[in-house]
Amino acid sequence: HYLSWLYAKMNSLPRPEILFSPSFIYNTYHQPSWPAGMGIFSGAEFICQHGCATTDIFPFVPGNTDTLPGQDARYASLKYLGEDWEYTNDLATAKAWLLEGALVSNYGPNHAVCYVGYDDNKIIGADTGAFHFINSYGSAWGENGYGWQSYNASLNVFQYYYRLKGLNNTLPAVAVWNDIENCTYNRWIEKTVFVFSGTIGDLSVFL
């Protein structure tokens, strides 16, 4: 959901019109011997290095984690390379970022959601002010797939707000696909040393 919303806001679209494939990232990145799941920061770094294919090129098939993208899908993914990623635990900064795009953050243990807006006057229980988010459970969940999380609740979930600084929209003249197995993640480790808690995000939310 995140990439779809980011692309929509970058192109002044009221709603996402392009859907990105969670299977493309997860199937490429995840190794069979690893525990299930993928961290938010892992997904962000992957997109910055390899981009992401859309669902019309590499369909999202729930439960299928073995099918790998072919050459055409890998080349097409380079059109949507992330420019860089960053995170904050400052509420004001997170709200300012939402004016420019969308955010990904933890909703609870081992689960993440995509923030798409906020309302300073939204009342949830004893709290005033909340983020509007889309979950990954389909349209039958919540309000047609969307829900609200108070600012106060969001700050109580070991909260960091993640975003891509930008998203490319041009295919390169020469395709360079980094070898996943030999790719080093020194920059990723440096950027996440203070937030690495072992929390696994729901990758479909990020897309």
Short mmCIF file of N, CA and C in Angstrom, two decimals, residues 123-186:
data_model
loop_
_atom_site.label_atom_id
_atom_site.label_comp_id
_atom_site.label_asym_id
_atom_site.label_seq_id
_atom_site.Cartn_x
_atom_site.Cartn_y
_atom_site.Cartn_z
N ILE A 123 -11.28 11.98 17.74
CA ILE A 123 -11.31 11.52 19.12
C ILE A 123 -11.41 10.00 19.15
N ILE A 124 -10.46 9.38 19.84
CA ILE A 124 -10.47 7.93 20.03
C ILE A 124 -10.30 7.68 21.52
N GLY A 125 -11.36 7.26 22.16
CA GLY A 125 -11.32 7.08 23.60
C GLY A 125 -11.02 8.39 24.29
N ALA A 126 -9.96 8.39 25.12
CA ALA A 126 -9.58 9.60 25.84
C ALA A 126 -8.59 10.46 25.05
N ASP A 127 -8.22 10.01 23.86
CA ASP A 127 -7.20 10.71 23.07
C ASP A 127 -7.83 11.56 21.97
N THR A 128 -7.20 12.67 21.69
CA THR A 128 -7.60 13.54 20.58
C THR A 128 -6.45 13.65 19.60
N GLY A 129 -6.73 13.42 18.33
CA GLY A 129 -5.70 13.43 17.29
C GLY A 129 -5.32 12.02 16.91
N ALA A 130 -5.35 11.73 15.60
CA ALA A 130 -5.08 10.35 15.19
C ALA A 130 -4.57 10.29 13.75
N PHE A 131 -3.87 9.21 13.46
CA PHE A 131 -3.43 8.91 12.10
C PHE A 131 -4.49 8.06 11.40
N HIS A 132 -4.68 8.31 10.13
CA HIS A 132 -5.55 7.49 9.29
C HIS A 132 -4.66 6.51 8.55
N PHE A 133 -4.96 5.23 8.62
CA PHE A 133 -4.08 4.24 8.02
C PHE A 133 -4.87 3.21 7.23
N ILE A 134 -4.15 2.53 6.32
CA ILE A 134 -4.71 1.40 5.62
C ILE A 134 -4.00 0.15 6.11
N ASN A 135 -4.78 -0.87 6.39
CA ASN A 135 -4.23 -2.13 6.89
C ASN A 135 -4.03 -3.10 5.72
N SER A 136 -3.58 -4.29 6.02
CA SER A 136 -3.30 -5.28 4.96
C SER A 136 -4.26 -6.46 5.01
N TYR A 137 -5.42 -6.26 5.63
CA TYR A 137 -6.37 -7.36 5.80
C TYR A 137 -7.52 -7.32 4.81
N GLY A 138 -7.46 -6.45 3.83
CA GLY A 138 -8.51 -6.39 2.83
C GLY A 138 -9.62 -5.43 3.20
N SER A 139 -10.55 -5.23 2.28
CA SER A 139 -11.59 -4.22 2.45
C SER A 139 -12.63 -4.60 3.49
N ALA A 140 -12.68 -5.88 3.90
CA ALA A 140 -13.65 -6.30 4.91
C ALA A 140 -13.25 -5.85 6.31
N TRP A 141 -12.00 -5.45 6.47
CA TRP A 141 -11.50 -5.03 7.78
C TRP A 141 -11.78 -3.54 7.99
N GLY A 142 -12.16 -3.16 9.21
CA GLY A 142 -12.30 -1.75 9.56
C GLY A 142 -13.28 -1.01 8.68
N GLU A 143 -12.88 0.19 8.26
CA GLU A 143 -13.70 1.02 7.38
C GLU A 143 -13.22 0.84 5.94
N ASN A 144 -13.68 -0.23 5.33
CA ASN A 144 -13.27 -0.56 3.95
C ASN A 144 -11.75 -0.72 3.85
N GLY A 145 -11.18 -1.33 4.89
CA GLY A 145 -9.74 -1.59 4.90
C GLY A 145 -8.92 -0.55 5.65
N TYR A 146 -9.55 0.56 6.05
CA TYR A 146 -8.87 1.66 6.72
C TYR A 146 -9.23 1.70 8.20
N GLY A 147 -8.40 2.38 8.98
CA GLY A 147 -8.67 2.55 10.40
C GLY A 147 -7.98 3.79 10.93
N TRP A 148 -8.13 4.02 12.24
CA TRP A 148 -7.53 5.17 12.91
C TRP A 148 -6.69 4.71 14.10
N GLN A 149 -5.56 5.36 14.30
CA GLN A 149 -4.72 5.10 15.46
C GLN A 149 -4.36 6.44 16.09
N SER A 150 -4.69 6.60 17.36
CA SER A 150 -4.41 7.88 18.02
C SER A 150 -2.92 8.15 18.06
N TYR A 151 -2.56 9.43 18.09
CA TYR A 151 -1.15 9.80 18.20
C TYR A 151 -0.54 9.15 19.44
N ASN A 152 -1.27 9.20 20.53
CA ASN A 152 -0.77 8.66 21.78
C ASN A 152 -0.50 7.17 21.67
N ALA A 153 -1.41 6.44 21.04
CA ALA A 153 -1.23 4.99 20.87
C ALA A 153 -0.04 4.70 19.96
N SER A 154 0.11 5.51 18.91
CA SER A 154 1.22 5.26 17.98
C SER A 154 2.57 5.44 18.65
N LEU A 155 2.65 6.36 19.59
CA LEU A 155 3.92 6.62 20.28
C LEU A 155 4.22 5.58 21.35
N ASN A 156 3.26 4.70 21.62
CA ASN A 156 3.45 3.69 22.65
C ASN A 156 3.80 2.32 22.08
N VAL A 157 4.11 2.25 20.79
CA VAL A 157 4.40 0.97 20.16
C VAL A 157 5.86 0.96 19.68
N PHE A 158 6.79 1.39 20.50
CA PHE A 158 8.19 1.54 20.09
C PHE A 158 8.21 2.22 18.73
N GLN A 159 7.67 3.41 18.68
CA GLN A 159 7.24 3.98 17.42
C GLN A 159 8.33 4.71 16.65
N TYR A 160 8.51 4.30 15.42
CA TYR A 160 9.29 5.04 14.44
C TYR A 160 8.46 5.12 13.17
N TYR A 161 8.54 6.25 12.51
CA TYR A 161 7.81 6.46 11.28
C TYR A 161 8.81 6.45 10.13
N TYR A 162 8.56 5.61 9.13
CA TYR A 162 9.49 5.42 8.02
C TYR A 162 8.91 5.99 6.72
N ARG A 163 9.81 6.50 5.88
CA ARG A 163 9.36 6.92 4.55
C ARG A 163 10.51 6.85 3.56
N LEU A 164 10.17 6.77 2.28
CA LEU A 164 11.14 6.96 1.21
C LEU A 164 11.18 8.45 0.90
N LYS A 165 12.37 8.98 0.66
CA LYS A 165 12.49 10.41 0.36
C LYS A 165 11.93 10.74 -1.02
N GLY A 166 11.87 9.75 -1.87
CA GLY A 166 11.35 9.97 -3.21
C GLY A 166 11.29 8.66 -3.96
N LEU A 167 10.67 8.68 -5.11
CA LEU A 167 10.53 7.48 -5.93
C LEU A 167 10.79 7.84 -7.37
N ASN A 168 11.71 7.12 -7.98
CA ASN A 168 12.06 7.37 -9.37
C ASN A 168 10.87 7.01 -10.26
N ASN A 169 10.83 7.56 -11.45
CA ASN A 169 9.74 7.25 -12.37
C ASN A 169 10.25 7.16 -13.80
N THR A 170 11.50 6.70 -13.92
CA THR A 170 12.12 6.61 -15.24
C THR A 170 12.94 5.33 -15.35
N LEU A 171 12.74 4.58 -16.42
CA LEU A 171 13.55 3.39 -16.64
C LEU A 171 14.96 3.79 -17.05
N PRO A 172 15.99 3.14 -16.48
CA PRO A 172 17.36 3.46 -16.87
C PRO A 172 17.67 2.95 -18.27
N ALA A 173 18.57 3.63 -18.95
CA ALA A 173 18.97 3.19 -20.29
C ALA A 173 19.73 1.86 -20.21
N VAL A 174 20.50 1.70 -19.13
CA VAL A 174 21.26 0.47 -18.90
C VAL A 174 20.81 -0.11 -17.56
N ALA A 175 20.35 -1.34 -17.58
CA ALA A 175 19.85 -1.96 -16.36
C ALA A 175 20.99 -2.56 -15.56
N VAL A 176 21.06 -2.22 -14.29
CA VAL A 176 22.04 -2.81 -13.37
C VAL A 176 21.26 -3.42 -12.21
N TRP A 177 21.24 -4.73 -12.17
CA TRP A 177 20.51 -5.43 -11.11
C TRP A 177 21.52 -5.98 -10.11
N ASN A 178 21.51 -5.47 -8.90
CA ASN A 178 22.43 -5.92 -7.87
C ASN A 178 22.16 -7.36 -7.48
N ASP A 179 23.23 -8.12 -7.27
CA ASP A 179 23.13 -9.49 -6.81
C ASP A 179 22.66 -9.49 -5.36
N ILE A 180 21.49 -10.05 -5.09
CA ILE A 180 20.93 -10.01 -3.74
C ILE A 180 21.84 -10.69 -2.74
N GLU A 181 22.39 -11.84 -3.10
CA GLU A 181 23.19 -12.60 -2.15
C GLU A 181 24.50 -11.90 -1.82
N ASN A 182 25.06 -11.16 -2.78
CA ASN A 182 26.34 -10.52 -2.56
C ASN A 182 26.22 -9.04 -2.21
N CYS A 183 24.99 -8.57 -2.10
CA CYS A 183 24.78 -7.16 -1.81
C CYS A 183 25.09 -6.88 -0.34
N THR A 184 25.88 -5.86 -0.07
CA THR A 184 26.21 -5.51 1.30
C THR A 184 25.20 -4.52 1.84
N TYR A 185 24.94 -4.60 3.16
CA TYR A 185 23.95 -3.75 3.78
C TYR A 185 24.57 -2.92 4.90
N ASN A 186 25.80 -2.45 4.67
CA ASN A 186 26.47 -1.64 5.68
C ASN A 186 25.69 -0.36 5.96
#
